């Protein structure tokens, strides 16, 4: 199981970026992909999941329950999609602010996840996103 993120970089506040997470060694129908971020000196936080079974997006702050990871509210600005032909998951980020500056990770979990209720075992290396004022 491998995941490789790309697409990070420097962007001005108000701008957009699209991150990619190319996966190999498994099928997106079998694994949920979660997007996370970690700012300097802070804990890793969940953003949004694209679920294995239905391919739908589930935002960390949209469903209540005992979560393994703290979550950030990004529903109004971030969108995740998957391309099963290219074995790639995307995170579209709009209206970025300096508070979005972090290393962004994608991670894989076998089976369904609707709200960061499980520990993700497989991680990419991360990609840096920096938003200037």
mmCIF file with all atom_site columns, C-alpha atoms in Angstrom:
data_model
loop_
_atom_site.group_PDB
_atom_site.id
_atom_site.type_symbol
_atom_site.label_atom_id
_atom_site.label_alt_id
_atom_site.label_comp_id
_atom_site.label_asym_id
_atom_site.label_entity_id
_atom_site.label_seq_id
_atom_site.pdbx_PDB_ins_code
_atom_site.Cartn_x
_atom_site.Cartn_y
_atom_site.Cartn_z
_atom_site.occupancy
_atom_site.B_iso_or_equiv
_atom_site.pdbx_formal_charge
_atom_site.auth_seq_id
_atom_site.auth_comp_id
_atom_site.auth_asym_id
_atom_site.auth_atom_id
_atom_site.pdbx_PDB_model_num
ATOM 1   C CA . UNK A 1 1   ? 0.000   0.000  0.000   1.00 0.00 ? 1   UNK A CA 1
ATOM 2   C CA . UNK A 1 2   ? 1.529   3.288  -1.098  1.00 0.00 ? 2   UNK A CA 1
ATOM 3   C CA . UNK A 1 3   ? 0.288   6.841  -1.251  1.00 0.00 ? 3   UNK A CA 1
ATOM 4   C CA . UNK A 1 4   ? 2.098   9.778  -2.824  1.00 0.00 ? 4   UNK A CA 1
ATOM 5   C CA . UNK A 1 5   ? 0.868   13.339 -2.412  1.00 0.00 ? 5   UNK A CA 1
ATOM 6   C CA . UNK A 1 6   ? 1.650   16.171 -4.779  1.00 0.00 ? 6   UNK A CA 1
ATOM 7   C CA . UNK A 1 7   ? 0.402   19.620 -5.675  1.00 0.00 ? 7   UNK A CA 1
ATOM 8   C CA . UNK A 1 8   ? 1.434   21.611 -2.652  1.00 0.00 ? 8   UNK A CA 1
ATOM 9   C CA . UNK A 1 9   ? 3.117   24.977 -2.904  1.00 0.00 ? 9   UNK A CA 1
ATOM 10  C CA . UNK A 1 10  ? 2.903   28.660 -2.120  1.00 0.00 ? 10  UNK A CA 1
ATOM 11  C CA . UNK A 1 11  ? -0.339  30.508 -2.792  1.00 0.00 ? 11  UNK A CA 1
ATOM 12  C CA . UNK A 1 12  ? -1.730  33.890 -1.843  1.00 0.00 ? 12  UNK A CA 1
ATOM 13  C CA . UNK A 1 13  ? -4.663  34.205 0.507   1.00 0.00 ? 13  UNK A CA 1
ATOM 14  C CA . UNK A 1 14  ? -7.910  33.774 -1.367  1.00 0.00 ? 14  UNK A CA 1
ATOM 15  C CA . UNK A 1 15  ? -6.328  31.451 -3.892  1.00 0.00 ? 15  UNK A CA 1
ATOM 16  C CA . UNK A 1 16  ? -6.823  27.773 -4.653  1.00 0.00 ? 16  UNK A CA 1
ATOM 17  C CA . UNK A 1 17  ? -4.753  24.616 -4.838  1.00 0.00 ? 17  UNK A CA 1
ATOM 18  C CA . UNK A 1 18  ? -5.509  21.068 -5.857  1.00 0.00 ? 18  UNK A CA 1
ATOM 19  C CA . UNK A 1 19  ? -3.628  18.295 -4.120  1.00 0.00 ? 19  UNK A CA 1
ATOM 20  C CA . UNK A 1 20  ? -3.307  14.836 -5.591  1.00 0.00 ? 20  UNK A CA 1
ATOM 21  C CA . UNK A 1 21  ? -2.879  11.534 -3.795  1.00 0.00 ? 21  UNK A CA 1
ATOM 22  C CA . UNK A 1 22  ? -1.779  8.772  -6.122  1.00 0.00 ? 22  UNK A CA 1
ATOM 23  C CA . UNK A 1 23  ? -2.277  5.339  -4.636  1.00 0.00 ? 23  UNK A CA 1
ATOM 24  C CA . UNK A 1 24  ? -0.902  1.929  -5.506  1.00 0.00 ? 24  UNK A CA 1
ATOM 25  C CA . UNK A 1 25  ? -1.147  -1.580 -4.144  1.00 0.00 ? 25  UNK A CA 1
ATOM 26  C CA . UNK A 1 26  ? -4.855  -1.436 -3.456  1.00 0.00 ? 26  UNK A CA 1
ATOM 27  C CA . UNK A 1 27  ? -8.201  -0.457 -4.927  1.00 0.00 ? 27  UNK A CA 1
ATOM 28  C CA . UNK A 1 28  ? -10.061 2.695  -4.004  1.00 0.00 ? 28  UNK A CA 1
ATOM 29  C CA . UNK A 1 29  ? -13.228 0.606  -3.775  1.00 0.00 ? 29  UNK A CA 1
ATOM 30  C CA . UNK A 1 30  ? -11.698 -1.188 -0.796  1.00 0.00 ? 30  UNK A CA 1
ATOM 31  C CA . UNK A 1 31  ? -9.999  1.644  1.073   1.00 0.00 ? 31  UNK A CA 1
ATOM 32  C CA . UNK A 1 32  ? -11.294 4.939  2.395   1.00 0.00 ? 32  UNK A CA 1
ATOM 33  C CA . UNK A 1 33  ? -8.942  7.850  1.852   1.00 0.00 ? 33  UNK A CA 1
ATOM 34  C CA . UNK A 1 34  ? -8.704  10.548 4.475   1.00 0.00 ? 34  UNK A CA 1
ATOM 35  C CA . UNK A 1 35  ? -7.128  13.961 4.120   1.00 0.00 ? 35  UNK A CA 1
ATOM 36  C CA . UNK A 1 36  ? -5.289  15.428 7.080   1.00 0.00 ? 36  UNK A CA 1
ATOM 37  C CA . UNK A 1 37  ? -3.085  18.367 7.830   1.00 0.00 ? 37  UNK A CA 1
ATOM 38  C CA . UNK A 1 38  ? -0.512  19.257 10.415  1.00 0.00 ? 38  UNK A CA 1
ATOM 39  C CA . UNK A 1 39  ? 0.623   22.790 11.120  1.00 0.00 ? 39  UNK A CA 1
ATOM 40  C CA . UNK A 1 40  ? 4.009   23.441 12.787  1.00 0.00 ? 40  UNK A CA 1
ATOM 41  C CA . UNK A 1 41  ? 3.882   22.594 16.473  1.00 0.00 ? 41  UNK A CA 1
ATOM 42  C CA . UNK A 1 42  ? 0.327   21.281 16.264  1.00 0.00 ? 42  UNK A CA 1
ATOM 43  C CA . UNK A 1 43  ? -1.322  17.883 16.143  1.00 0.00 ? 43  UNK A CA 1
ATOM 44  C CA . UNK A 1 44  ? -2.450  16.196 12.971  1.00 0.00 ? 44  UNK A CA 1
ATOM 45  C CA . UNK A 1 45  ? -6.068  16.965 12.191  1.00 0.00 ? 45  UNK A CA 1
ATOM 46  C CA . UNK A 1 46  ? -8.630  15.296 9.960   1.00 0.00 ? 46  UNK A CA 1
ATOM 47  C CA . UNK A 1 47  ? -10.358 17.198 7.178   1.00 0.00 ? 47  UNK A CA 1
ATOM 48  C CA . UNK A 1 48  ? -12.465 15.032 4.876   1.00 0.00 ? 48  UNK A CA 1
ATOM 49  C CA . UNK A 1 49  ? -12.813 11.384 3.883   1.00 0.00 ? 49  UNK A CA 1
ATOM 50  C CA . UNK A 1 50  ? -13.803 9.863  0.588   1.00 0.00 ? 50  UNK A CA 1
ATOM 51  C CA . UNK A 1 51  ? -15.436 6.649  1.572   1.00 0.00 ? 51  UNK A CA 1
ATOM 52  C CA . UNK A 1 52  ? -14.534 3.321  0.021   1.00 0.00 ? 52  UNK A CA 1
ATOM 53  C CA . UNK A 1 53  ? -17.979 1.825  -0.356  1.00 0.00 ? 53  UNK A CA 1
ATOM 54  C CA . UNK A 1 54  ? -20.003 4.716  -1.762  1.00 0.00 ? 54  UNK A CA 1
ATOM 55  C CA . UNK A 1 55  ? -17.355 7.165  -2.999  1.00 0.00 ? 55  UNK A CA 1
ATOM 56  C CA . UNK A 1 56  ? -19.020 9.971  -1.094  1.00 0.00 ? 56  UNK A CA 1
ATOM 57  C CA . UNK A 1 57  ? -17.295 12.651 0.952   1.00 0.00 ? 57  UNK A CA 1
ATOM 58  C CA . UNK A 1 58  ? -17.641 12.845 4.697   1.00 0.00 ? 58  UNK A CA 1
ATOM 59  C CA . UNK A 1 59  ? -16.347 15.858 6.540   1.00 0.00 ? 59  UNK A CA 1
ATOM 60  C CA . UNK A 1 60  ? -14.831 15.395 9.934   1.00 0.00 ? 60  UNK A CA 1
ATOM 61  C CA . UNK A 1 61  ? -17.038 17.956 11.618  1.00 0.00 ? 61  UNK A CA 1
ATOM 62  C CA . UNK A 1 62  ? -20.281 16.792 10.006  1.00 0.00 ? 62  UNK A CA 1
ATOM 63  C CA . UNK A 1 63  ? -20.852 13.604 11.969  1.00 0.00 ? 63  UNK A CA 1
ATOM 64  C CA . UNK A 1 64  ? -20.754 13.318 15.731  1.00 0.00 ? 64  UNK A CA 1
ATOM 65  C CA . UNK A 1 65  ? -19.055 10.449 17.449  1.00 0.00 ? 65  UNK A CA 1
ATOM 66  C CA . UNK A 1 66  ? -15.853 9.384  19.128  1.00 0.00 ? 66  UNK A CA 1
ATOM 67  C CA . UNK A 1 67  ? -13.113 10.316 16.672  1.00 0.00 ? 67  UNK A CA 1
ATOM 68  C CA . UNK A 1 68  ? -9.549  9.125  16.646  1.00 0.00 ? 68  UNK A CA 1
ATOM 69  C CA . UNK A 1 69  ? -8.314  12.446 15.287  1.00 0.00 ? 69  UNK A CA 1
ATOM 70  C CA . UNK A 1 70  ? -9.329  16.018 16.017  1.00 0.00 ? 70  UNK A CA 1
ATOM 71  C CA . UNK A 1 71  ? -10.962 17.618 13.001  1.00 0.00 ? 71  UNK A CA 1
ATOM 72  C CA . UNK A 1 72  ? -11.028 20.979 11.272  1.00 0.00 ? 72  UNK A CA 1
ATOM 73  C CA . UNK A 1 73  ? -14.137 22.435 9.612   1.00 0.00 ? 73  UNK A CA 1
ATOM 74  C CA . UNK A 1 74  ? -13.454 22.794 5.890   1.00 0.00 ? 74  UNK A CA 1
ATOM 75  C CA . UNK A 1 75  ? -16.732 21.793 4.290   1.00 0.00 ? 75  UNK A CA 1
ATOM 76  C CA . UNK A 1 76  ? -17.404 25.151 2.685   1.00 0.00 ? 76  UNK A CA 1
ATOM 77  C CA . UNK A 1 77  ? -13.990 25.372 1.026   1.00 0.00 ? 77  UNK A CA 1
ATOM 78  C CA . UNK A 1 78  ? -12.478 21.917 0.466   1.00 0.00 ? 78  UNK A CA 1
ATOM 79  C CA . UNK A 1 79  ? -13.747 19.140 -1.788  1.00 0.00 ? 79  UNK A CA 1
ATOM 80  C CA . UNK A 1 80  ? -12.384 15.648 -2.336  1.00 0.00 ? 80  UNK A CA 1
ATOM 81  C CA . UNK A 1 81  ? -12.970 13.426 -5.342  1.00 0.00 ? 81  UNK A CA 1
ATOM 82  C CA . UNK A 1 82  ? -11.499 10.212 -6.662  1.00 0.00 ? 82  UNK A CA 1
ATOM 83  C CA . UNK A 1 83  ? -10.565 8.878  -10.074 1.00 0.00 ? 83  UNK A CA 1
ATOM 84  C CA . UNK A 1 84  ? -10.523 5.105  -9.962  1.00 0.00 ? 84  UNK A CA 1
ATOM 85  C CA . UNK A 1 85  ? -9.030  4.858  -13.444 1.00 0.00 ? 85  UNK A CA 1
ATOM 86  C CA . UNK A 1 86  ? -6.033  6.955  -12.435 1.00 0.00 ? 86  UNK A CA 1
ATOM 87  C CA . UNK A 1 87  ? -5.957  5.563  -8.879  1.00 0.00 ? 87  UNK A CA 1
ATOM 88  C CA . UNK A 1 88  ? -5.835  9.124  -7.628  1.00 0.00 ? 88  UNK A CA 1
ATOM 89  C CA . UNK A 1 89  ? -7.721  11.094 -5.030  1.00 0.00 ? 89  UNK A CA 1
ATOM 90  C CA . UNK A 1 90  ? -7.866  14.874 -5.177  1.00 0.00 ? 90  UNK A CA 1
ATOM 91  C CA . UNK A 1 91  ? -8.342  17.594 -2.609  1.00 0.00 ? 91  UNK A CA 1
ATOM 92  C CA . UNK A 1 92  ? -9.555  20.854 -4.083  1.00 0.00 ? 92  UNK A CA 1
ATOM 93  C CA . UNK A 1 93  ? -8.924  23.739 -1.701  1.00 0.00 ? 93  UNK A CA 1
ATOM 94  C CA . UNK A 1 94  ? -10.513 27.125 -2.337  1.00 0.00 ? 94  UNK A CA 1
ATOM 95  C CA . UNK A 1 95  ? -10.474 30.492 -0.575  1.00 0.00 ? 95  UNK A CA 1
ATOM 96  C CA . UNK A 1 96  ? -7.321  29.596 1.251   1.00 0.00 ? 96  UNK A CA 1
ATOM 97  C CA . UNK A 1 97  ? -6.183  31.604 4.269   1.00 0.00 ? 97  UNK A CA 1
ATOM 98  C CA . UNK A 1 98  ? -2.836  31.747 6.088   1.00 0.00 ? 98  UNK A CA 1
ATOM 99  C CA . UNK A 1 99  ? -4.410  29.516 8.747   1.00 0.00 ? 99  UNK A CA 1
ATOM 100 C CA . UNK A 1 100 ? -4.495  26.728 6.149   1.00 0.00 ? 100 UNK A CA 1
ATOM 101 C CA . UNK A 1 101 ? -0.692  26.631 6.066   1.00 0.00 ? 101 UNK A CA 1
ATOM 102 C CA . UNK A 1 102 ? 0.358   23.091 6.968   1.00 0.00 ? 102 UNK A CA 1
ATOM 103 C CA . UNK A 1 103 ? 1.708   19.835 5.671   1.00 0.00 ? 103 UNK A CA 1
ATOM 104 C CA . UNK A 1 104 ? -1.156  17.963 4.046   1.00 0.00 ? 104 UNK A CA 1
ATOM 105 C CA . UNK A 1 105 ? -1.382  14.185 4.104   1.00 0.00 ? 105 UNK A CA 1
ATOM 106 C CA . UNK A 1 106 ? -3.565  11.551 2.566   1.00 0.00 ? 106 UNK A CA 1
ATOM 107 C CA . UNK A 1 107 ? -3.979  8.238  4.327   1.00 0.00 ? 107 UNK A CA 1
ATOM 108 C CA . UNK A 1 108 ? -5.709  4.946  3.608   1.00 0.00 ? 108 UNK A CA 1
ATOM 109 C CA . UNK A 1 109 ? -7.973  2.809  5.747   1.00 0.00 ? 109 UNK A CA 1
ATOM 110 C CA . UNK A 1 110 ? -9.310  -0.578 4.738   1.00 0.00 ? 110 UNK A CA 1
ATOM 111 C CA . UNK A 1 111 ? -13.083 -0.415 4.701   1.00 0.00 ? 111 UNK A CA 1
ATOM 112 C CA . UNK A 1 112 ? -15.573 2.333  5.333   1.00 0.00 ? 112 UNK A CA 1
ATOM 113 C CA . UNK A 1 113 ? -15.110 5.408  7.504   1.00 0.00 ? 113 UNK A CA 1
ATOM 114 C CA . UNK A 1 114 ? -17.679 8.137  7.915   1.00 0.00 ? 114 UNK A CA 1
ATOM 115 C CA . UNK A 1 115 ? -15.999 10.435 10.355  1.00 0.00 ? 115 UNK A CA 1
ATOM 116 C CA . UNK A 1 116 ? -12.411 9.610  11.378  1.00 0.00 ? 116 UNK A CA 1
ATOM 117 C CA . UNK A 1 117 ? -13.607 6.908  13.731  1.00 0.00 ? 117 UNK A CA 1
ATOM 118 C CA . UNK A 1 118 ? -10.636 4.640  13.041  1.00 0.00 ? 118 UNK A CA 1
ATOM 119 C CA . UNK A 1 119 ? -6.869  4.865  13.055  1.00 0.00 ? 119 UNK A CA 1
ATOM 120 C CA . UNK A 1 120 ? -5.361  5.150  9.585   1.00 0.00 ? 120 UNK A CA 1
ATOM 121 C CA . UNK A 1 121 ? -2.460  2.785  9.020   1.00 0.00 ? 121 UNK A CA 1
ATOM 122 C CA . UNK A 1 122 ? -1.088  3.858  5.664   1.00 0.00 ? 122 UNK A CA 1
ATOM 123 C CA . UNK A 1 123 ? 0.193   7.363  5.050   1.00 0.00 ? 123 UNK A CA 1
ATOM 124 C CA . UNK A 1 124 ? 1.758   9.391  2.316   1.00 0.00 ? 124 UNK A CA 1
ATOM 125 C CA . UNK A 1 125 ? 4.817   11.519 2.854   1.00 0.00 ? 125 UNK A CA 1
ATOM 126 C CA . UNK A 1 126 ? 2.912   14.803 2.929   1.00 0.00 ? 126 UNK A CA 1
ATOM 127 C CA . UNK A 1 127 ? 3.021   17.930 0.819   1.00 0.00 ? 127 UNK A CA 1
ATOM 128 C CA . UNK A 1 128 ? 3.613   21.453 2.108   1.00 0.00 ? 128 UNK A CA 1
ATOM 129 C CA . UNK A 1 129 ? 0.970   24.108 1.558   1.00 0.00 ? 129 UNK A CA 1
ATOM 130 C CA . UNK A 1 130 ? 1.905   27.681 2.429   1.00 0.00 ? 130 UNK A CA 1
ATOM 131 C CA . UNK A 1 131 ? -0.599  30.505 2.186   1.00 0.00 ? 131 UNK A CA 1
ATOM 132 C CA . UNK A 1 132 ? 0.785   34.034 2.241   1.00 0.00 ? 132 UNK A CA 1
ATOM 133 C CA . UNK A 1 133 ? -1.257  36.999 3.531   1.00 0.00 ? 133 UNK A CA 1
#
